[in-house]
GROMACS .gro file of C-alpha atoms in nm:
model
  226
    1PRO     CA    1  -3.598   1.950  -0.367
    2ALA     CA    2  -3.353   1.850  -0.075
    3LEU     CA    3  -3.110   1.566  -0.112
    4PRO     CA    4  -3.090   1.198   0.040
    5GLY     CA    5  -2.874   1.071   0.333
    6ALA     CA    6  -2.578   0.893   0.243
    7GLU     CA    7  -2.726   0.639   0.402
    8GLN     CA    8  -3.030   0.571   0.264
    9VAL     CA    9  -2.803   0.654  -0.115
   10VAL     CA   10  -2.622   0.309   0.029
   11ALA     CA   11  -2.882   0.082   0.030
   12MET     CA   12  -3.102   0.179  -0.223
   13TYR     CA   13  -2.812   0.032  -0.372
   14GLU     CA   14  -2.726  -0.322  -0.161
   15LYS     CA   15  -3.105  -0.321  -0.319
   16ALA     CA   16  -3.064  -0.316  -0.614
   17LEU     CA   17  -2.753  -0.525  -0.611
   18GLY     CA   18  -3.017  -0.790  -0.401
   19GLY     CA   19  -2.943  -0.701  -0.172
   20ALA     CA   20  -2.707  -0.782   0.255
   21ASN     CA   21  -2.766  -1.157   0.225
   22ALA     CA   22  -2.770  -1.210  -0.106
   23MET     CA   23  -2.443  -1.087  -0.139
   24LYS     CA   24  -2.321  -1.274   0.212
   25LYS     CA   25  -2.373  -1.565  -0.061
   26ILE     CA   26  -2.061  -1.506  -0.196
   27THR     CA   27  -1.712  -1.571  -0.137
   28SER     CA   28  -1.594  -1.538  -0.509
   29LEU     CA   29  -1.564  -1.437  -0.888
   30ILE     CA   30  -1.403  -1.559  -1.185
   31MET     CA   31  -1.517  -1.293  -1.456
   32LYS     CA   32  -1.329  -1.376  -1.862
   33GLY     CA   33  -1.347  -1.156  -2.082
   34VAL     CA   34  -1.149  -0.954  -2.320
   35SER     CA   35  -0.989  -0.588  -2.249
   36VAL     CA   36  -1.022  -0.348  -2.487
   37ASP     CA   37  -0.753  -0.050  -2.420
   38GLY     CA   38  -0.728   0.288  -2.607
   39GLN     CA   39  -0.576   0.199  -2.948
   40GLY     CA   40  -0.912  -0.058  -3.000
   41ARG     CA   41  -0.685  -0.415  -2.921
   42GLU     CA   42  -0.841  -0.703  -2.740
   43ALA     CA   43  -0.755  -0.947  -2.534
   44PRO     CA   44  -0.805  -1.202  -2.348
   45VAL     CA   45  -0.877  -1.153  -1.960
   46GLU     CA   46  -0.979  -1.291  -1.612
   47ILE     CA   47  -1.073  -1.151  -1.328
   48VAL     CA   48  -1.043  -1.344  -0.946
   49GLN     CA   49  -1.193  -1.251  -0.675
   50ALA     CA   50  -1.263  -1.385  -0.311
   51ALA     CA   51  -1.425  -1.268  -0.068
   52PRO     CA   52  -1.336  -0.944   0.119
   53ASP     CA   53  -1.076  -0.810  -0.048
   54LYS     CA   54  -0.880  -1.017  -0.258
   55TYR     CA   55  -0.831  -0.898  -0.659
   56SER     CA   56  -0.606  -1.084  -0.987
   57SER     CA   57  -0.644  -0.905  -1.283
   58THR     CA   58  -0.481  -1.123  -1.585
   59VAL     CA   59  -0.434  -1.002  -1.981
   60THR     CA   60  -0.276  -1.234  -2.225
   61MET     CA   61  -0.120  -1.019  -2.489
   62ARG     CA   62  -0.102  -1.211  -2.862
   63GLU     CA   63   0.203  -1.312  -2.838
   64GLY     CA   64   0.110  -1.485  -2.574
   65MET     CA   65   0.277  -1.313  -2.275
   66GLN     CA   66   0.085  -1.240  -1.988
   67SER     CA   67   0.099  -0.921  -1.784
   68THR     CA   68  -0.082  -1.017  -1.417
   69ARG     CA   69  -0.182  -0.720  -1.131
   70THR     CA   70  -0.273  -0.903  -0.815
   71PHE     CA   71  -0.372  -0.778  -0.443
   72ASN     CA   72  -0.389  -0.962  -0.136
   73GLY     CA   73  -0.548  -0.714   0.130
   74THR     CA   74  -0.222  -0.568   0.162
   75ALA     CA   75  -0.069  -0.482  -0.059
   76GLY     CA   76   0.030  -0.548  -0.407
   77TRP     CA   77   0.165  -0.657  -0.748
   78MET     CA   78   0.236  -0.602  -1.103
   79VAL     CA   79   0.390  -1.025  -1.315
   80SER     CA   80   0.541  -0.934  -1.610
   81GLN     CA   81   0.781  -1.062  -1.921
   82ARG     CA   82   1.010  -0.774  -1.696
   83GLY     CA   83   0.937  -1.063  -1.375
   84THR     CA   84   0.752  -0.924  -1.013
   85ARG     CA   85   0.767  -0.564  -0.853
   86PRO     CA   86   0.549  -0.393  -0.581
   87MET     CA   87   0.298  -0.137  -0.711
   88SER     CA   88   0.283   0.198  -0.581
   89PRO     CA   89   0.064   0.368  -0.252
   90GLU     CA   90  -0.135   0.548  -0.513
   91GLN     CA   91  -0.162   0.163  -0.723
   92GLY     CA   92  -0.165  -0.019  -0.475
   93GLU     CA   93  -0.436   0.197  -0.343
   94SER     CA   94  -0.652   0.193  -0.612
   95MET     CA   95  -0.670  -0.165  -0.637
   96ARG     CA   96  -0.785  -0.151  -0.338
   97ARG     CA   97  -1.057   0.022  -0.454
   98ASP     CA   98  -1.114  -0.270  -0.711
   99ALA     CA   99  -1.057  -0.562  -0.495
  100ALA     CA  100  -1.388  -0.570  -0.312
  101LEU     CA  101  -1.588  -0.823  -0.433
  102PHE     CA  102  -1.900  -0.541  -0.402
  103PRO     CA  103  -1.794  -0.195  -0.381
  104VAL     CA  104  -2.120  -0.084  -0.148
  105SER     CA  105  -1.891  -0.223   0.118
  106VAL     CA  106  -1.589   0.005   0.034
  107LEU     CA  107  -1.891   0.260   0.128
  108ARG     CA  108  -2.046   0.059   0.398
  109GLY     CA  109  -1.666   0.113   0.545
  110LEU     CA  110  -1.693   0.484   0.398
  111SER     CA  111  -2.048   0.552   0.655
  112GLU     CA  112  -1.875   0.830   0.890
  113LYS     CA  113  -1.703   1.045   0.620
  114LEU     CA  114  -1.999   0.943   0.332
  115HIS     CA  115  -2.267   1.240   0.266
  116VAL     CA  116  -2.460   1.321  -0.099
  117SER     CA  117  -2.255   1.632  -0.166
  118GLU     CA  118  -2.510   1.660  -0.490
  119LYS     CA  119  -2.653   1.535  -0.811
  120ASP     CA  120  -2.541   1.478  -1.143
  121THR     CA  121  -2.648   1.358  -1.483
  122VAL     CA  122  -2.412   1.055  -1.644
  123ASN     CA  123  -2.573   0.917  -1.982
  124GLY     CA  124  -2.848   1.041  -1.923
  125ALA     CA  125  -2.999   0.958  -1.591
  126THR     CA  126  -3.000   1.152  -1.300
  127ALA     CA  127  -2.726   1.045  -1.006
  128TYR     CA  128  -2.640   1.088  -0.658
  129VAL     CA  129  -2.345   1.131  -0.552
  130LEU     CA  130  -2.180   1.009  -0.251
  131THR     CA  131  -1.795   1.208  -0.164
  132ALA     CA  132  -1.563   1.094   0.098
  133PRO     CA  133  -1.224   1.149   0.092
  134ALA     CA  134  -0.994   0.948  -0.081
  135GLY     CA  135  -0.607   0.976   0.205
  136GLU     CA  136  -0.506   1.304   0.215
  137HIS     CA  137  -0.464   1.448  -0.153
  138ALA     CA  138  -0.775   1.315  -0.346
  139THR     CA  139  -1.137   1.261  -0.302
  140GLU     CA  140  -1.380   1.000  -0.416
  141ARG     CA  141  -1.763   0.982  -0.546
  142TYR     CA  142  -1.986   0.710  -0.644
  143TYR     CA  143  -2.226   0.796  -0.836
  144ILE     CA  144  -2.588   0.570  -0.803
  145ASP     CA  145  -2.826   0.585  -1.046
  146SER     CA  146  -3.158   0.741  -0.910
  147ALA     CA  147  -3.379   0.522  -1.049
  148SER     CA  148  -3.261   0.164  -1.039
  149GLY     CA  149  -2.985   0.204  -0.746
  150LEU     CA  150  -2.704   0.079  -0.937
  151LEU     CA  151  -2.348   0.187  -0.906
  152VAL     CA  152  -2.286   0.361  -1.267
  153ARG     CA  153  -1.956   0.595  -1.261
  154ARG     CA  154  -1.679   0.588  -0.974
  155VAL     CA  155  -1.405   0.897  -1.005
  156VAL     CA  156  -1.116   0.943  -0.771
  157VAL     CA  157  -1.006   1.294  -0.785
  158THR     CA  158  -0.557   1.332  -0.677
  159GLU     CA  159  -0.428   1.588  -0.571
  160THR     CA  160  -0.071   1.713  -0.678
  161MET     CA  161   0.047   2.013  -0.681
  162ILE     CA  162   0.031   2.047  -1.079
  163ALA     CA  163  -0.269   1.994  -1.121
  164ASP     CA  164  -0.551   1.719  -1.003
  165ILE     CA  165  -0.545   1.400  -1.176
  166PRO     CA  166  -0.889   1.266  -1.182
  167GLU     CA  167  -0.970   0.836  -1.270
  168GLN     CA  168  -1.280   0.778  -1.333
  169VAL     CA  169  -1.454   0.448  -1.387
  170ASP     CA  170  -1.831   0.349  -1.630
  171TYR     CA  171  -2.036   0.013  -1.448
  172SER     CA  172  -2.334  -0.085  -1.768
  173ASP     CA  173  -2.514  -0.348  -1.887
  174TYR     CA  174  -2.576  -0.499  -1.506
  175ARG     CA  175  -2.684  -0.909  -1.530
  176ALA     CA  176  -2.803  -1.048  -1.285
  177VAL     CA  177  -2.556  -1.395  -1.159
  178ASP     CA  178  -2.678  -1.587  -0.881
  179GLY     CA  179  -2.876  -1.318  -0.718
  180VAL     CA  180  -2.711  -1.034  -0.727
  181MET     CA  181  -2.592  -0.743  -0.961
  182ILE     CA  182  -2.319  -0.747  -1.177
  183PRO     CA  183  -2.184  -0.465  -1.372
  184PHE     CA  184  -2.033  -0.651  -1.740
  185ILE     CA  185  -1.892  -0.422  -1.887
  186VAL     CA  186  -1.702  -0.110  -1.658
  187ARG     CA  187  -1.503   0.117  -1.927
  188THR     CA  188  -1.163   0.313  -1.681
  189ALA     CA  189  -1.027   0.625  -1.839
  190GLY     CA  190  -0.730   0.852  -1.709
  191VAL     CA  191  -0.558   1.173  -1.854
  192ASP     CA  192  -0.430   0.986  -1.998
  193PRO     CA  193  -0.593   0.842  -2.362
  194ARG     CA  194  -0.427   0.594  -2.431
  195ASP     CA  195  -0.357   0.443  -2.118
  196ALA     CA  196  -0.833   0.421  -2.099
  197PHE     CA  197  -0.943   0.035  -2.149
  198THR     CA  198  -1.281  -0.104  -2.181
  199ARG     CA  199  -1.311  -0.472  -2.019
  200ARG     CA  200  -1.660  -0.683  -2.146
  201ALA     CA  201  -1.748  -1.007  -1.967
  202THR     CA  202  -1.833  -1.254  -2.174
  203THR     CA  203  -1.905  -1.543  -1.833
  204VAL     CA  204  -1.902  -1.498  -1.463
  205GLU     CA  205  -1.929  -1.818  -1.205
  206GLN     CA  206  -1.966  -1.751  -0.862
  207ASN     CA  207  -1.849  -1.921  -0.575
  208VAL     CA  208  -1.642  -2.127  -0.772
  209PRO     CA  209  -1.307  -2.283  -0.583
  210VAL     CA  210  -0.991  -2.007  -0.583
  211ASP     CA  211  -0.624  -2.105  -0.505
  212GLU     CA  212  -0.531  -1.946  -0.224
  213LYS     CA  213  -0.151  -1.945  -0.375
  214LYS     CA  214  -0.273  -1.699  -0.626
  215PHE     CA  215  -0.303  -1.406  -0.376
  216VAL     CA  216   0.133  -1.517  -0.140
  217MET     CA  217   0.279  -1.203  -0.294
  218PRO     CA  218   0.593  -1.358  -0.458
  219GLU     CA  219   0.932  -1.288  -0.409
  220MET     CA  220   1.031  -0.977  -0.589
  221LYS     CA  221   1.248  -1.070  -0.888
  222GLN     CA  222   1.276  -0.835  -1.233
  223ARG     CA  223   1.472  -0.939  -1.497
  224ASN     CA  224   1.810  -0.747  -1.655
  225ARG     CA  225   1.754  -0.554  -1.961
  226GLN     CA  226   1.979  -0.671  -2.225
   0.00000   0.00000   0.00000
């Protein structure tokens, strides 16, 4: 059977999320929950997002130390007990994909490059696979459930001289918050199983005040190792 067009699948996804008008009303999001790493260790996590593409994620360790990753729409940086350092271009591009308040806006931006490449099965359900180039040496695929219309998986494959390196993000447990659908469980996996983690949201608040200072890049300092 002929596959649907990319615009048709994106429109289905947009409608499943709650519709363009509902999403336009959302200007910020604060999510609190738990992050579970590949070894099963849990840590509190807080994510702050501001439209259209500002993002900050803070994980608090058992010792009370915090690790923060921030993207302000242009550049990204990381803050930990070792100091502050800028992200590499690859890390920044990955953060850019995470920073969108709603991933459908990313797909809208890729409209000229996007195409439906195939059907695939995700967790026993059929999904349309939207494919587009992601920079010079990478390809990204968005898996849209053909029944629910929601995004269930995103895969970015980066070509290197040694091998293709995949990064996979799975989205599940969608719940309606202020008229839009939000995934309360997000799983990330890469080549190294130790880098995998699962984020489970416990509370999601939208249209709450966000301090813009959070997205101002601090002076880059690194602590000297003893």
